[in-house]
Amino acid sequence: MSGIATTCAYCGVGCGIVATPGINRSVAIAGDDAHPANHGRLCIKGTTLGDTVGLQGRMTHPMIGNRTAGWDEATRFVARTFADTIAEHGPDSVAFYVSGQLLTEDYYAANKLMKGFIGSGNIDTNSRLCMASAVAAHNRAFGEDYVPVGYEDLETADLILLVGSNTAWCHPVVWQRIEAARRDHSTKVVVIDPRRTETAQEADLHVAVAPDGDIPLFRALLADMKRRGEVDEAFMAQHCVTPDGFWDGLVGAPGEALPTNFEALADMVAAHPRMITVFSMGSNQSVRGTDKGNAIINLHLATGRIGKPGAGPFSITGQPNAMGGREVGGLASTLACHLGFSDEERAAVADFWAAPNLCTAPGLKAVDMFRAVDDGRIKAIWIMATNPAVSMPDAGFVRGALEKCPFVVVSDCMADTDTTRLAHVRLPAMGWGEKDGTVTNSERVISRQRGFLPPAGEARADWRIIADVAAAMGYGDAFDWSGPAAVFREYAAMTALAQRRGLKLDLTDHARLSDVEYDALQPFRWGEGKLLADGFCFPDRKARLIDVAPLVAKPADPAFPLRLNTGRYRDQWHTMTRTGLSARLSRHRSEPLVEVHPDDAVRYGITNGGLAQIDTPRGNTVLRASVTDAQVPGTIFAPMHWTDLFASGGRANRLTSPDVDPVSGQPGFKDCGAAIAPVAPEWRAFLVTANEPAAPDCLYWARMRLAKGWIVELAGMGDAPVEAVLPEGDRLIVEDVRRGMKRVAVLDDMGRLSAALFVTRDGDLPSREWIGQQLGDDAGSPPELLAGRPAGTRPDTGRQVCVCFDIGLNTILAAIADQRLSSVDAIGRALNAGTNCGSCRPQLAGILRETQVAEAAE
Ligand SMILES: Nc1nc2c(c(=O)[nH]1)N[C@H]1C(S)=C(S)[C@@H](COP(=O)(O)OP(=O)(O)OC[C@H]3O[C@@H](n4cnc5c(=O)[nH]c(N)nc54)[C@H](O)[C@@H]3O)O[C@H]1N2
Ligand SMILES: Nc1nc2c(c(=O)[nH]1)N[C@H]1C(S)=C(S)[C@@H](COP(=O)(O)OP(=O)(O)OC[C@H]3O[C@@H](n4cnc5c(=O)[nH]c(N)nc54)[C@H](O)[C@@H]3O)O[C@H]1N2
Ligand code: SF4
Ligand SMILES: [Mo]
């Protein structure tokens, strides 16, 4: 088979990929030069997709409890239990909780079944945790969930504000396009983020706002633009409706602190009318998220910076199909195709679907949905393509709710996730590379995902699993699709309902695609046209400025004096069910770290590399601390990715608060009160092992994949569980009982290293790199193994920086010193580092800066 054009499985940039399958499910991945999102570029996650398409860990058969079941039996069982529950308790006693990682066709089928046929609004999606505030802000300002900017605009903008977006890590190809614009067009970049992320480090200006400080910031910016005469009165008169008293409402908010470099920011904003504001989770994931979105949009509307090349507010999506799910109506607050719940809209939808039981009102939003599971209002829930036991705020509560729920169905690709562990029925779904359908990216471009691998075992497409259950519930005629193309045609035809109401969502040109045309479908963008000439989406075609109230600071609880922020790492994706399979992606961060400012470290007795316990009103956990001045004093940061499968205490959502934005229902994942205290284990250790290790029984552990096995970091009290974590085999041992040092290497029958454990009570542990590489190899010299390093002068290349070419920090530092390298490009020319996917370029820039600072200090 030659190359298949498809779309990346990960983020909402929606990069085109050419996948060339080889033998044994191997696949060569390349960027698709013809795709408008990336023009051939890929980041490290896209580049390593081939590492994640194997069969390891896949769910291959439907399971009822712990036994394998056939599809017919599982389908009938799910249909019957849902039908019985509805018959007894009504349609609102059941719910679907779905995901932006479903394809549009899957999403459409789930929404149609719940809202049209079961007759409840109770379908919500993990986009509630992600995009809901941006959706609500768009609806309030434009009259439709419409994103008025595309990636090409980034290349013509003079100024790009990145608000709450760690673009270089989370939307790396957007970042590469921004870097290109800076090179070719001298575009200026400002990052507004409480943390100095790698994105912020690379910016022309970093505005370190306080948590939710965006509200005062954007209110003050708009007031300042008004004072400077930068408001476009003619544009406002023609295109906007401004509430009475809007301008008065902007001034004089007492106690709203502005960052010290506010003036510098205001000068840049005033000087650059071609301005784009990219906003993401630092804006959306807040109890003021909708207001933040509108504060940003207000600035663009009032200055006429929208609907013109290189200008506009640009909400970027997280998941590959966050946008497609919003279009079809996967959020509980939308009926279908951007329509709401008015009588007129309901009648149109009921007619189109010939729906017998169309729901009458919006359903429960994610946080409330799990509350209803907890208190028994919801008695059966079907979770698809998301891992809420890890990713919901206050996830301990969500687990408790699912444990009590009489009937939990989970469709997933993976057999063992924190959520599948709580399911009564598990249904195997086809994954990326197997499934077929469409996704919509951040800039409204719809592209095909195409299958090129056989499904894992009996796995089926999500749309089909849903359609089969619908048929078993007696709705066969309405779900009788021959394939994803038929679902897509139906959805495209349905957008006529939106188009008739003056909305921009209109795919009716694609309603008659043949199966062959669908297979060959090229990326296309909906809602093209001239925004200002055609008008916004309210009946008067004008946009709305929205009153945004000042930020009211909550008094801090003295028991929880710090503010906990959570987010992402560059090389992991969410709950690690897929990126956790890749040894290459495990090198960037091998453990979850809580980042603490040096002042707070001193105040609370935290040491860099030591363990720390975090407490919040919801729970506690122990993490390794990283002391860094990239944090603002008073705030700490933890990643969201780790689960019970990967660490003793990694789950950040044991800690987070379920408080939500009152308009959108989106949780404020980025801010909750917290306390931190040092934890002093009596011993520390690490284990490398060729076979997958079981979870050890000790205070702290975290495990990661290596190329030839696993590495586990451990720490605890009393004695280290040496024998419990080591496999059978011949042992080489050194021990110094007085110092509490013990090192054990285990050899298999063939004399190859199968595991090694290094324990210390108060000393250092050797570098993990070399010993990990010896797994499965002839166990050469025992002294070397037990020292954990090679004898002689073979150099240690150091922590890996460039994943694509496996280049370590020490190699890079040596080249910088020896060859006097002074730019990222020069490092690339000397070592190749950073020249493939480019994800490590910001890190290389940071290394260069540090060496230059060190040199200047000498
Ligand atoms: N590597 C990687 N990439 C991903 C993902 C992944 O899991 N891994 N997930 C994808 C998904 S679903 C999403 S939603 C996106 C998310 O992409 P981003 O939104 O870029 O990611 P986050 O790290 O969640 O948060 C971004 C930043 O918001 C900042 N922030 C916190 N509070 C505030 C605040 O009050 N104001 C401001 N201005 N900033 C604040 C945080 O410090 C953080 O640096 O990434 C997508 N891409
Ligand atoms: N503390 C904190 N929590 C957060 C966030 C944060 O910033 N901080 N961010 C939030 C955001 S923005 C998001 S988007 C969520 C993400 O959170 P989740 O959606 O829970 O994260 P994933 O790990 O991507 O889970 C996707 C699941 O679907 C499975 N899967 C993949 N493809 C398919 C498919 O085609 N079909 C089926 N049926 N299953 C599939 C995967 O194996 C995996 O188990 O987390 C949210 N939680
Ligand atoms: S930026 Fe990276 S993760 Fe996002 S779609 Fe492109 S290749 Fe995939
Ligand atoms: Mo997301």
Short mmCIF file of C-alpha atoms in Angstrom, two decimals, residues 36 146-150 152-153 443-445 503-507 509 523-531 534-535:
data_model
loop_
_atom_site.label_atom_id
_atom_site.label_comp_id
_atom_site.label_asym_id
_atom_site.label_seq_id
_atom_site.Cartn_x
_atom_site.Cartn_y
_atom_site.Cartn_z
CA PRO A 36 -3.55 23.65 4.41
CA TYR A 146 -18.11 30.89 14.74
CA VAL A 147 -14.30 31.30 14.69
CA PRO A 148 -13.48 34.32 12.51
CA VAL A 149 -9.75 33.64 11.91
CA GLY A 150 -7.64 31.10 10.04
CA GLU A 152 -3.10 32.11 7.17
CA ASP A 153 -4.04 35.20 9.14
CA GLU A 443 -9.86 27.08 11.59
CA ARG A 444 -13.05 25.27 10.50
CA VAL A 445 -11.25 23.06 7.96
CA LEU A 503 -26.15 30.84 10.49
CA LYS A 504 -22.84 30.25 8.79
CA LEU A 505 -22.63 26.49 9.36
CA ASP A 506 -23.52 25.25 5.90
CA LEU A 507 -22.23 22.02 4.39
CA ASP A 509 -22.81 21.52 -0.96
CA PRO A 523 -9.78 19.43 3.10
CA PHE A 524 -12.33 22.24 2.84
CA ARG A 525 -13.44 25.09 5.03
CA TRP A 526 -17.02 25.90 5.98
CA GLY A 527 -18.37 29.42 6.44
CA GLU A 528 -16.03 30.96 3.89
CA GLY A 529 -17.09 34.34 2.62
CA LYS A 530 -16.73 37.90 3.72
CA LEU A 531 -17.56 38.23 7.39
CA ASP A 534 -22.24 39.10 4.98
CA GLY A 535 -22.57 40.20 8.59
#
